[in-house]
PDB file of C-alpha atoms in Angstrom:
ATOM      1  CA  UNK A   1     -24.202   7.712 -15.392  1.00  0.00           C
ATOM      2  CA  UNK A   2     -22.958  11.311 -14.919  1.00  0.00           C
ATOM      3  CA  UNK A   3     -19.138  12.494 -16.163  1.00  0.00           C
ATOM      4  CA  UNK A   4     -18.458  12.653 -12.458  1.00  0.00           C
ATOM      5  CA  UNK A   5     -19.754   9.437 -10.972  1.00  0.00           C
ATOM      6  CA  UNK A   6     -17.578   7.696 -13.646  1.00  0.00           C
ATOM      7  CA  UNK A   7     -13.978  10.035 -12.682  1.00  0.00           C
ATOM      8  CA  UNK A   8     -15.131   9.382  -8.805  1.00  0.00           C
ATOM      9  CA  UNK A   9     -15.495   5.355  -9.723  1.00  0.00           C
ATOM     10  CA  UNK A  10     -12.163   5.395 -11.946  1.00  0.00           C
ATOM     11  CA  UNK A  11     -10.459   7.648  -9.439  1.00  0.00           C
ATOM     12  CA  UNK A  12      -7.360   5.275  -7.890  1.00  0.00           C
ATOM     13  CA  UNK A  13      -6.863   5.784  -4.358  1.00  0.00           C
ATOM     14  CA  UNK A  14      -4.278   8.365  -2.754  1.00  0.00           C
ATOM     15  CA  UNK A  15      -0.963   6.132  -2.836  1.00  0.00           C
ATOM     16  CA  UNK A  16       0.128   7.983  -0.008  1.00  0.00           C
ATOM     17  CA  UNK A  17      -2.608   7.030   2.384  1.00  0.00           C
ATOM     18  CA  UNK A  18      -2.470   3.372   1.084  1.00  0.00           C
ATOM     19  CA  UNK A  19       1.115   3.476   1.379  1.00  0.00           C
ATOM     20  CA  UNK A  20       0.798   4.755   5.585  1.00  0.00           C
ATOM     21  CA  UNK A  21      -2.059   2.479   6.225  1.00  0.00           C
ATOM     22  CA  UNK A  22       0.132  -0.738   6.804  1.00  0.00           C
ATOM     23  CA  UNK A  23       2.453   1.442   8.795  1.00  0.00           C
ATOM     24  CA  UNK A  24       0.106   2.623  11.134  1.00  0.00           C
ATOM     25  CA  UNK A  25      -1.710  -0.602  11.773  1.00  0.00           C
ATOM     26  CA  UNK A  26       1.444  -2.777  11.846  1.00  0.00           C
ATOM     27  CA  UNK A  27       3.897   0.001  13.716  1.00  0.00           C
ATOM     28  CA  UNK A  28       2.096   2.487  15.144  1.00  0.00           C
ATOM     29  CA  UNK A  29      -0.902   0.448  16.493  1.00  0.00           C
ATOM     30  CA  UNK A  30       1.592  -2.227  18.057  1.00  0.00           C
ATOM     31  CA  UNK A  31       4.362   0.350  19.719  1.00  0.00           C
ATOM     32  CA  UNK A  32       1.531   2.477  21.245  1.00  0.00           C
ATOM     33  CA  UNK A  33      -0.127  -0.380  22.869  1.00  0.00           C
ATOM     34  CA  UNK A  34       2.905  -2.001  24.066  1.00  0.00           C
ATOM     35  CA  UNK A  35       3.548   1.393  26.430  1.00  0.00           C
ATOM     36  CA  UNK A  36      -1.070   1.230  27.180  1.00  0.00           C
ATOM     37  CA  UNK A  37      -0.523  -2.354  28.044  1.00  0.00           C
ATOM     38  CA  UNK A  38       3.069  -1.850  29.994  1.00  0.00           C
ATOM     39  CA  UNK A  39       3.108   1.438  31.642  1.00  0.00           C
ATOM     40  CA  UNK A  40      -0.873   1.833  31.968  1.00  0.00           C
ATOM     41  CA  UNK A  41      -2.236  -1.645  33.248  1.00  0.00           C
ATOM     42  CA  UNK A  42       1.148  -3.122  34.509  1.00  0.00           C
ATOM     43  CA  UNK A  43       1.108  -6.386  31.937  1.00  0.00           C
ATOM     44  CA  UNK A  44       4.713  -8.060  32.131  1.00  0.00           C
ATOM     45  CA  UNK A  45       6.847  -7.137  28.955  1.00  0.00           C
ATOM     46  CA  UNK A  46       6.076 -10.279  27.624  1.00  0.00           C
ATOM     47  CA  UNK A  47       2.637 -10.135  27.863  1.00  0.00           C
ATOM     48  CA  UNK A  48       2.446  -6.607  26.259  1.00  0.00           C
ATOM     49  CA  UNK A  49       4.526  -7.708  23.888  1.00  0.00           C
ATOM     50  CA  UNK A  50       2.531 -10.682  22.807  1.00  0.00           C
ATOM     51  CA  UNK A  51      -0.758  -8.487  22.839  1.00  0.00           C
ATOM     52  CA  UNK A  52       0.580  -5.924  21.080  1.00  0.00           C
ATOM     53  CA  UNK A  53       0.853  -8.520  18.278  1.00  0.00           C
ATOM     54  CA  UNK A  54      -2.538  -9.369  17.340  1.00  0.00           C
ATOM     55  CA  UNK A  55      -3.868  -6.328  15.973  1.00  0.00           C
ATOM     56  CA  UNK A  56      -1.369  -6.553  12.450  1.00  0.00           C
ATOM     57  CA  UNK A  57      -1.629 -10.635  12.882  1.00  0.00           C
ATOM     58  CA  UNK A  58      -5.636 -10.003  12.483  1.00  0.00           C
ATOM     59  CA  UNK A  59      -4.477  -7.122   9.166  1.00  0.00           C
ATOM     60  CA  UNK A  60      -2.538 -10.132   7.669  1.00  0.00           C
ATOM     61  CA  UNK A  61      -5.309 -12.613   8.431  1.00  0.00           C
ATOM     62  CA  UNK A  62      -8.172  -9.953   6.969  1.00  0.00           C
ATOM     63  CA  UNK A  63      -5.880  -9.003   3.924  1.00  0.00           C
ATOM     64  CA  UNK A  64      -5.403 -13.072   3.531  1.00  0.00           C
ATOM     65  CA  UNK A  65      -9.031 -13.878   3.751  1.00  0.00           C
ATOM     66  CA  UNK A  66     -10.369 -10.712   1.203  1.00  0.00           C
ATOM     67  CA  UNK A  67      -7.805 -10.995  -1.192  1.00  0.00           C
ATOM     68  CA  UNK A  68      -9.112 -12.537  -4.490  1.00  0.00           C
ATOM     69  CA  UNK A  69      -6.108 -15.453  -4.976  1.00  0.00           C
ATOM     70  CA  UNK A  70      -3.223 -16.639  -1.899  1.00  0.00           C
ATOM     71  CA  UNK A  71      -1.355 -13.994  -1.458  1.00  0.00           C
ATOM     72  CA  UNK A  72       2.371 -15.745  -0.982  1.00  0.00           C
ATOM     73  CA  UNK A  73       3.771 -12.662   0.882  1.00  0.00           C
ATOM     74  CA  UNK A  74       1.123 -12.484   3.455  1.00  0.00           C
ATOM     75  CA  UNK A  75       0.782 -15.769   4.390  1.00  0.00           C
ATOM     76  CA  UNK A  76       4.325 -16.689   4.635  1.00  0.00           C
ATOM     77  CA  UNK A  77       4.025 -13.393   6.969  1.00  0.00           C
ATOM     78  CA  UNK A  78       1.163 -14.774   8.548  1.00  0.00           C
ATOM     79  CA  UNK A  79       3.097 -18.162   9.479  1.00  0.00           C
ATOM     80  CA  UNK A  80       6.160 -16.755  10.368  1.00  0.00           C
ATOM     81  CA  UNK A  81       4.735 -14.330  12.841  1.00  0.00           C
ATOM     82  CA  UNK A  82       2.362 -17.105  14.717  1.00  0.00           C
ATOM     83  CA  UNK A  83       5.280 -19.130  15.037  1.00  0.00           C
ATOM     84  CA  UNK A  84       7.331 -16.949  16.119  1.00  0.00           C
ATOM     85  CA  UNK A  85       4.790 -15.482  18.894  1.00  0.00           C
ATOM     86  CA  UNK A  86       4.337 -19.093  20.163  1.00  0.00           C
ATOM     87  CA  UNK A  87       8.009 -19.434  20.977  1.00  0.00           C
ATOM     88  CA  UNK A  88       8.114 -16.292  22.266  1.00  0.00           C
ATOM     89  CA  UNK A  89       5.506 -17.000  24.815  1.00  0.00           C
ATOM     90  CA  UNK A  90       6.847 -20.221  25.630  1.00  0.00           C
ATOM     91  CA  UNK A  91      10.001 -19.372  26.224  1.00  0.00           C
ATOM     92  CA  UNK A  92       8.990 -16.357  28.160  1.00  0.00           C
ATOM     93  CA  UNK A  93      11.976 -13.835  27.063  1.00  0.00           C
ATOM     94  CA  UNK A  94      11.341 -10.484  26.253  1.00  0.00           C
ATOM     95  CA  UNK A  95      14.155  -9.789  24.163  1.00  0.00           C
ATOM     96  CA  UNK A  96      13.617 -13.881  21.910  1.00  0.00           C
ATOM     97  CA  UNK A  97      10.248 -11.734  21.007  1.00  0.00           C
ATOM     98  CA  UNK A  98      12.023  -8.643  20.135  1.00  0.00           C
ATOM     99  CA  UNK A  99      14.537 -11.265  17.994  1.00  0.00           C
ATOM    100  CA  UNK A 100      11.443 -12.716  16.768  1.00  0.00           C
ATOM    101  CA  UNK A 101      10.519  -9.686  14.592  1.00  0.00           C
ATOM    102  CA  UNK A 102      14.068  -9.707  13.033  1.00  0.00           C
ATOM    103  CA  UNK A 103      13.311 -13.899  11.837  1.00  0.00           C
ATOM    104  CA  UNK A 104       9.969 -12.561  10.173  1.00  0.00           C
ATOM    105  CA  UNK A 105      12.108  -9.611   7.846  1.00  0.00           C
ATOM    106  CA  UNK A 106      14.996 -12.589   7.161  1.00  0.00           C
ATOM    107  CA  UNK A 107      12.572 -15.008   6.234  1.00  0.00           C
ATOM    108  CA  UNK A 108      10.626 -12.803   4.168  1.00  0.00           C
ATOM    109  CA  UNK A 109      14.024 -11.316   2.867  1.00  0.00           C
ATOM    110  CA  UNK A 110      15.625 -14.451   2.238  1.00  0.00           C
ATOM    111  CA  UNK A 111      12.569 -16.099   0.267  1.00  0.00           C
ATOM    112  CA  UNK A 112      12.057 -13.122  -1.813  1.00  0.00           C
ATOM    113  CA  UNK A 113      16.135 -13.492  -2.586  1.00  0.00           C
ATOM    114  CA  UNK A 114      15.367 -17.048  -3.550  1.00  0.00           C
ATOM    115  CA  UNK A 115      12.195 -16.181  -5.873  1.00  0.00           C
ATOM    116  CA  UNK A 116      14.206 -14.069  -8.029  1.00  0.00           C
ATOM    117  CA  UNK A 117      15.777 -17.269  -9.458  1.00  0.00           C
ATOM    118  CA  UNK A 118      11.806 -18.188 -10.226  1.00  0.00           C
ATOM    119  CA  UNK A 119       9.309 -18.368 -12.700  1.00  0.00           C
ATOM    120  CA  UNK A 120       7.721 -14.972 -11.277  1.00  0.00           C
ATOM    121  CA  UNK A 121       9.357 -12.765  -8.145  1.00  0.00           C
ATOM    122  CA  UNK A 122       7.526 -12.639  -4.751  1.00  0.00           C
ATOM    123  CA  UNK A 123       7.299  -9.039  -4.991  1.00  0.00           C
ATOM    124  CA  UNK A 124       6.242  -8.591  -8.662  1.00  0.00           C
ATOM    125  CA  UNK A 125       2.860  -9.146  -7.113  1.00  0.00           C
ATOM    126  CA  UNK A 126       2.810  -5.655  -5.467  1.00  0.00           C
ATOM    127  CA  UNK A 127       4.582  -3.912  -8.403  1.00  0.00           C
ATOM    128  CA  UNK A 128       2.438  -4.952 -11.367  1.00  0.00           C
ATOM    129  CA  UNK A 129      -0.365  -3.158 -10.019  1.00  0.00           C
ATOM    130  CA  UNK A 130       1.895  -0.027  -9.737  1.00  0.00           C
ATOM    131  CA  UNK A 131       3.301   0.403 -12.843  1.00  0.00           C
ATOM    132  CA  UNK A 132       0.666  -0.728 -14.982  1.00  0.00           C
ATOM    133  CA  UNK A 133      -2.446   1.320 -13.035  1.00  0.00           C
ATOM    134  CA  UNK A 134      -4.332  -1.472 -13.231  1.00  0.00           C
ATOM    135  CA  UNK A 135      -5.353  -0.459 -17.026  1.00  0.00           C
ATOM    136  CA  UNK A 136      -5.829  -3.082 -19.396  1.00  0.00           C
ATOM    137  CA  UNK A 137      -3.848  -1.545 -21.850  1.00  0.00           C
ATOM    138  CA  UNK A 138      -1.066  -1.245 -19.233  1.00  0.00           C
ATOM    139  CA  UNK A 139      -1.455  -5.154 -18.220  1.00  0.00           C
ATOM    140  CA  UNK A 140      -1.191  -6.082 -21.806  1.00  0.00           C
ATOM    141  CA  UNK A 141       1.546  -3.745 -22.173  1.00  0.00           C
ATOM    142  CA  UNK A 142       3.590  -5.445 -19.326  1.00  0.00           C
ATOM    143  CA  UNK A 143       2.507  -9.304 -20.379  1.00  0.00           C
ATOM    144  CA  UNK A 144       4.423  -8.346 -23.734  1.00  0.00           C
ATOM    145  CA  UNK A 145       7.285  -6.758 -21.930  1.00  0.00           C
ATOM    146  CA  UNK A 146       7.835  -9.473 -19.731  1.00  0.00           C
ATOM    147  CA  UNK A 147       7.804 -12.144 -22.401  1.00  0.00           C
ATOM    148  CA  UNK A 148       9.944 -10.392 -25.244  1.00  0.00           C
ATOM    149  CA  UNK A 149      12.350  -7.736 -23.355  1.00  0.00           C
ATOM    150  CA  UNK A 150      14.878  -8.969 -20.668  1.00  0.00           C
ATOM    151  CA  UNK A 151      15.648  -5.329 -19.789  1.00  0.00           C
ATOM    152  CA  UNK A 152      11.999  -5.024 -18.639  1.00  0.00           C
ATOM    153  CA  UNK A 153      12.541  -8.778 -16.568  1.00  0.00           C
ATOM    154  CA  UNK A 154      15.822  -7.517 -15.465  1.00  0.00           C
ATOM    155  CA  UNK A 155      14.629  -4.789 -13.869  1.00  0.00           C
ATOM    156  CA  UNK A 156      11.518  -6.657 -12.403  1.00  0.00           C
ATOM    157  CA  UNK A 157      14.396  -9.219 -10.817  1.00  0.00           C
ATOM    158  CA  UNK A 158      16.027  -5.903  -9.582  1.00  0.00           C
ATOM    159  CA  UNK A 159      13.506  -4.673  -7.718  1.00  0.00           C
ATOM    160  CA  UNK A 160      12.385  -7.641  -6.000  1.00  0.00           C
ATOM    161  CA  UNK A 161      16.557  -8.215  -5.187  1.00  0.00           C
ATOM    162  CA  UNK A 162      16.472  -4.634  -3.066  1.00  0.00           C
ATOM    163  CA  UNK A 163      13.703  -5.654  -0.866  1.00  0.00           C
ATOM    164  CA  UNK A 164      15.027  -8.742   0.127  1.00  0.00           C
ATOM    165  CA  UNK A 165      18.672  -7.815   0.614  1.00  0.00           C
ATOM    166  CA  UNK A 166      17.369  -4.358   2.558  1.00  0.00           C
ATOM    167  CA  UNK A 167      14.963  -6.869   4.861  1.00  0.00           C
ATOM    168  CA  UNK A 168      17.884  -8.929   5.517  1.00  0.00           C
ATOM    169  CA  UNK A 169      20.100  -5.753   6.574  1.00  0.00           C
ATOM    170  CA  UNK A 170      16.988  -5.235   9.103  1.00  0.00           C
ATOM    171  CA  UNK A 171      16.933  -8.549  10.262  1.00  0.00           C
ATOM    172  CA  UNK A 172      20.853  -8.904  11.317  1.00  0.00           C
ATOM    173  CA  UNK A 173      20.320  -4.719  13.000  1.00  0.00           C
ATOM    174  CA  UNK A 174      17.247  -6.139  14.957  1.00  0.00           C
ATOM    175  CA  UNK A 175      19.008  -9.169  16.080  1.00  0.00           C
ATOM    176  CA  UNK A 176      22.343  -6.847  17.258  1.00  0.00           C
ATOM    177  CA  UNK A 177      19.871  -4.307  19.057  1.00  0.00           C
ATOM    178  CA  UNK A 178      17.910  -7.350  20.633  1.00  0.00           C
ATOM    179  CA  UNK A 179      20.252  -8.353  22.884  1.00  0.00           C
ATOM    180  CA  UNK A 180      22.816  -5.234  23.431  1.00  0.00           C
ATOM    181  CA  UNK A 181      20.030  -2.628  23.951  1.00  0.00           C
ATOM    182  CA  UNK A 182      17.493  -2.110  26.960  1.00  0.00           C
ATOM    183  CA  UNK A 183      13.541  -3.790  26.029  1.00  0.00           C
ATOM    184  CA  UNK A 184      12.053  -0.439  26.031  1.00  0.00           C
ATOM    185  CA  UNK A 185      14.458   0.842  23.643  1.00  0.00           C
ATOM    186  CA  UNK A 186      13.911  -1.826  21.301  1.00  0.00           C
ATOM    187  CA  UNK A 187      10.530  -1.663  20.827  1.00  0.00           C
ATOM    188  CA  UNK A 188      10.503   2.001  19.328  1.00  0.00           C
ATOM    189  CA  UNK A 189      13.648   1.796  17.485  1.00  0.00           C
ATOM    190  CA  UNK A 190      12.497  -1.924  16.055  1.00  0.00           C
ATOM    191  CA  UNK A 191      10.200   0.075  14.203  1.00  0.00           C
ATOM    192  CA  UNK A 192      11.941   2.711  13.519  1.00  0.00           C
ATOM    193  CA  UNK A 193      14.614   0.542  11.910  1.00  0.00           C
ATOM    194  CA  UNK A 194      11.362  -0.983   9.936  1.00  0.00           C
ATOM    195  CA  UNK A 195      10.183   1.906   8.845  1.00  0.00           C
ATOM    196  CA  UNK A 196      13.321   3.322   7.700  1.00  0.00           C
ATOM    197  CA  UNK A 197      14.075  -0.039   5.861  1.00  0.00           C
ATOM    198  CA  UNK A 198      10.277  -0.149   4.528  1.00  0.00           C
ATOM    199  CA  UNK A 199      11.255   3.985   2.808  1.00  0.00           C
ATOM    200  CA  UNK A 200      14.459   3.119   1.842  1.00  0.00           C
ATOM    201  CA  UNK A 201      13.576  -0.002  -0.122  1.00  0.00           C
ATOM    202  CA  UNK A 202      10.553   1.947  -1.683  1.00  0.00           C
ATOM    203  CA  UNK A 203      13.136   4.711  -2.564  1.00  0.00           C
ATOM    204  CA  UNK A 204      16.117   2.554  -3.955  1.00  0.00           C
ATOM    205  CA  UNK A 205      13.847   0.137  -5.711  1.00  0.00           C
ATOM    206  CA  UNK A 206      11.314   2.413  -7.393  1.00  0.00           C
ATOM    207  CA  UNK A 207      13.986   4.496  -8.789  1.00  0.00           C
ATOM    208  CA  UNK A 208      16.318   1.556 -10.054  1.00  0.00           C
ATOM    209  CA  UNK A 209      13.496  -0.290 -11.159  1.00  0.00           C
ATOM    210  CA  UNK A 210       9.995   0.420 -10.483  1.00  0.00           C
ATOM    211  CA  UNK A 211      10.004   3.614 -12.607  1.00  0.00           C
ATOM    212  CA  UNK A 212      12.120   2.817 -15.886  1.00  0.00           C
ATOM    213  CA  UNK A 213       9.258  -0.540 -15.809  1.00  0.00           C
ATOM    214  CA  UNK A 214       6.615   2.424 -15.525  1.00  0.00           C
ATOM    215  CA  UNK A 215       8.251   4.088 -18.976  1.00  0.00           C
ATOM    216  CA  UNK A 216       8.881   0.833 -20.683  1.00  0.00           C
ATOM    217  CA  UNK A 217       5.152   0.056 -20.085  1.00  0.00           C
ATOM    218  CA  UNK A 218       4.028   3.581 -21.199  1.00  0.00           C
ATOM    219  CA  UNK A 219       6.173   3.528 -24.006  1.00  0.00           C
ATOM    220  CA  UNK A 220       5.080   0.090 -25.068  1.00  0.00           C
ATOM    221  CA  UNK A 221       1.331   1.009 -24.613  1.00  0.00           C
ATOM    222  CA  UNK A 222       1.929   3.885 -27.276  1.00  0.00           C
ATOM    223  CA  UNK A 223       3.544   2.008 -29.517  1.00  0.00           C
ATOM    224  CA  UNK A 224       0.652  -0.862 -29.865  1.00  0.00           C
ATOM    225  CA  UNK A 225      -1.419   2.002 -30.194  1.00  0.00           C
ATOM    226  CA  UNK A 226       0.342   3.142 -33.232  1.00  0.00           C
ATOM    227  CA  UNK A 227       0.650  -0.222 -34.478  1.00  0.00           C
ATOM    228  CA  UNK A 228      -3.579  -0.670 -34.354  1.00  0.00           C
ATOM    229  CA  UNK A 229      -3.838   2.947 -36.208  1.00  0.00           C
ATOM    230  CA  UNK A 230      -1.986   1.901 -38.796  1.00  0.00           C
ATOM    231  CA  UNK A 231      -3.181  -1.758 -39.669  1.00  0.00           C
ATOM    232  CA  UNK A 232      -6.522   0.753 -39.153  1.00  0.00           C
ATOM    233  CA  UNK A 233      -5.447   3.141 -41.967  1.00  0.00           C
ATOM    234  CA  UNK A 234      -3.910  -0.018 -44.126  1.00  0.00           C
ATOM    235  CA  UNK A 235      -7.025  -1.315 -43.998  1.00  0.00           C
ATOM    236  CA  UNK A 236      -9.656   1.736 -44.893  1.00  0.00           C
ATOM    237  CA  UNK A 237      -8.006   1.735 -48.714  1.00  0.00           C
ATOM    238  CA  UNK A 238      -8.831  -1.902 -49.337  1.00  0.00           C
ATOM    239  CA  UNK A 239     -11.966  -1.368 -48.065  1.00  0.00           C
ATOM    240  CA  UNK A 240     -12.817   1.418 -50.585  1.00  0.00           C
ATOM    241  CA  UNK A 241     -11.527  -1.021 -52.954  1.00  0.00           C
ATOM    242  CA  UNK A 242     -13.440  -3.529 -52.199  1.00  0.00           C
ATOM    243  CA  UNK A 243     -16.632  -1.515 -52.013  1.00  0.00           C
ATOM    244  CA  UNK A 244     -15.702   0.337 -55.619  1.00  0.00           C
ATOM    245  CA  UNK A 245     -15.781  -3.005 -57.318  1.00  0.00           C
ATOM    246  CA  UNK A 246     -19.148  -3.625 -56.013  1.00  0.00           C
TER     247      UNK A 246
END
């Protein structure tokens, strides 16, 4: 195997791209085909809306169904947003489906809140990856952390703590905008509030937590390097020794 088949198979992916990808499939997929479905073929407002839905239901189903262990996050997603739809469309009100986006963010908020009190929080399942690069050095690294240094678990609770609390903020602006603000407005400015939640959660937590986790981890991973070169170098003289009295 050449130098550069193994740096192209090692090579992580762009985190900016996989960072957009959700957004476009669960944002900008759904708001553009609301105004296709609306405006160009004359579908009823709840009908767009409802279709509009299925292309980031299918992304949580695909991500569900590929993913190597149950992802908690995506299918309490997953269940939240098919119940939520079926109301909807019973019910028949335009602006109950706009609401309905806002009980997906407090539901998701409000468990993640409650997981932080847990063995492991909800979100920790998205940041391990992150901080650790997937290395198996770094994985080790963070096992140790998280079993012998509460500043590293403290900041781990932290991080999980911003996300729900700034998906709960979204929920209650949703809710308010829902029923004081005209359909069509709603359905761009739901995801702009989304998005704007989504960045600022991303900003606020990887700077409070994600990133001091990322130089614990580093830090930690030198340090058991250092410890194997020296039980390395105690252990050359004794085998001289050892081999001189042979």
């Amino acid at each position: 195997m050449s130098e550069h088949q193994t740096v192209a198979e090692g090579a992580p992916g762009n985190p900016l791209v996989k960072s957009l990808v959700p957004l476009v499939v669960d944002a900008g997929i759904p708001i553009a085909s609301y105004y296709v479905l609306s405006d160009g073929f004359g579908l009823s407002t709840v009908a767009a809306l409802g279709w509009s839905s299925v292309v980031p239901a299918l992304r949580t189903v695909w991500d569900l169904v590929r993913g190597r262990g149950l992802n908690g996050l995506a299918l309490l997603m997953l269940i939240v947003n098919a119940a939520g739809l079926a109301l909807s469309a019973v019910a028949g009100d335009a602006r109950l489906m706009l609401a309905k986006d806002s009980a997906v963010s407090s539901v998701v908020g409000i468990t993640i809140l409650v997981s932080v009190r847990g063995r492991q929080p909800l979100m920790t399942a998205g940041l391990k990856p992150w901080v650790t690069k997937g290395s198996a050095a770094g994985n080790a690294a963070w096992d140790r952390l998280r079993a012998g240094s509460e500043p590293f678990r403290r900041a781990e609770r932290r991080f999980s703590t911003i996300w729900g609390a700034t998906l709960l903020t979204e929920c209650v602006l949703k809710v308010v905008g829902a029923y004081t603000l005209p359909v069509h407005t709603m359905v761009w400015l739901g995801t702009v509030l989304t998005v704007v939640a989504v960045l600022l959660a991303m900003v606020v937590a990887g700077g409070s937590s994600a990133e001091p986790m990322e130089k614990m981890v580093k830090a930690e991973i030198e340090r058991g390097a250092g410890d194997e070169e020296r039980a390395a170098g105690a252990g050359a003289p004794a085998v001289a020794a050892a081999g001189a009295g042979g």
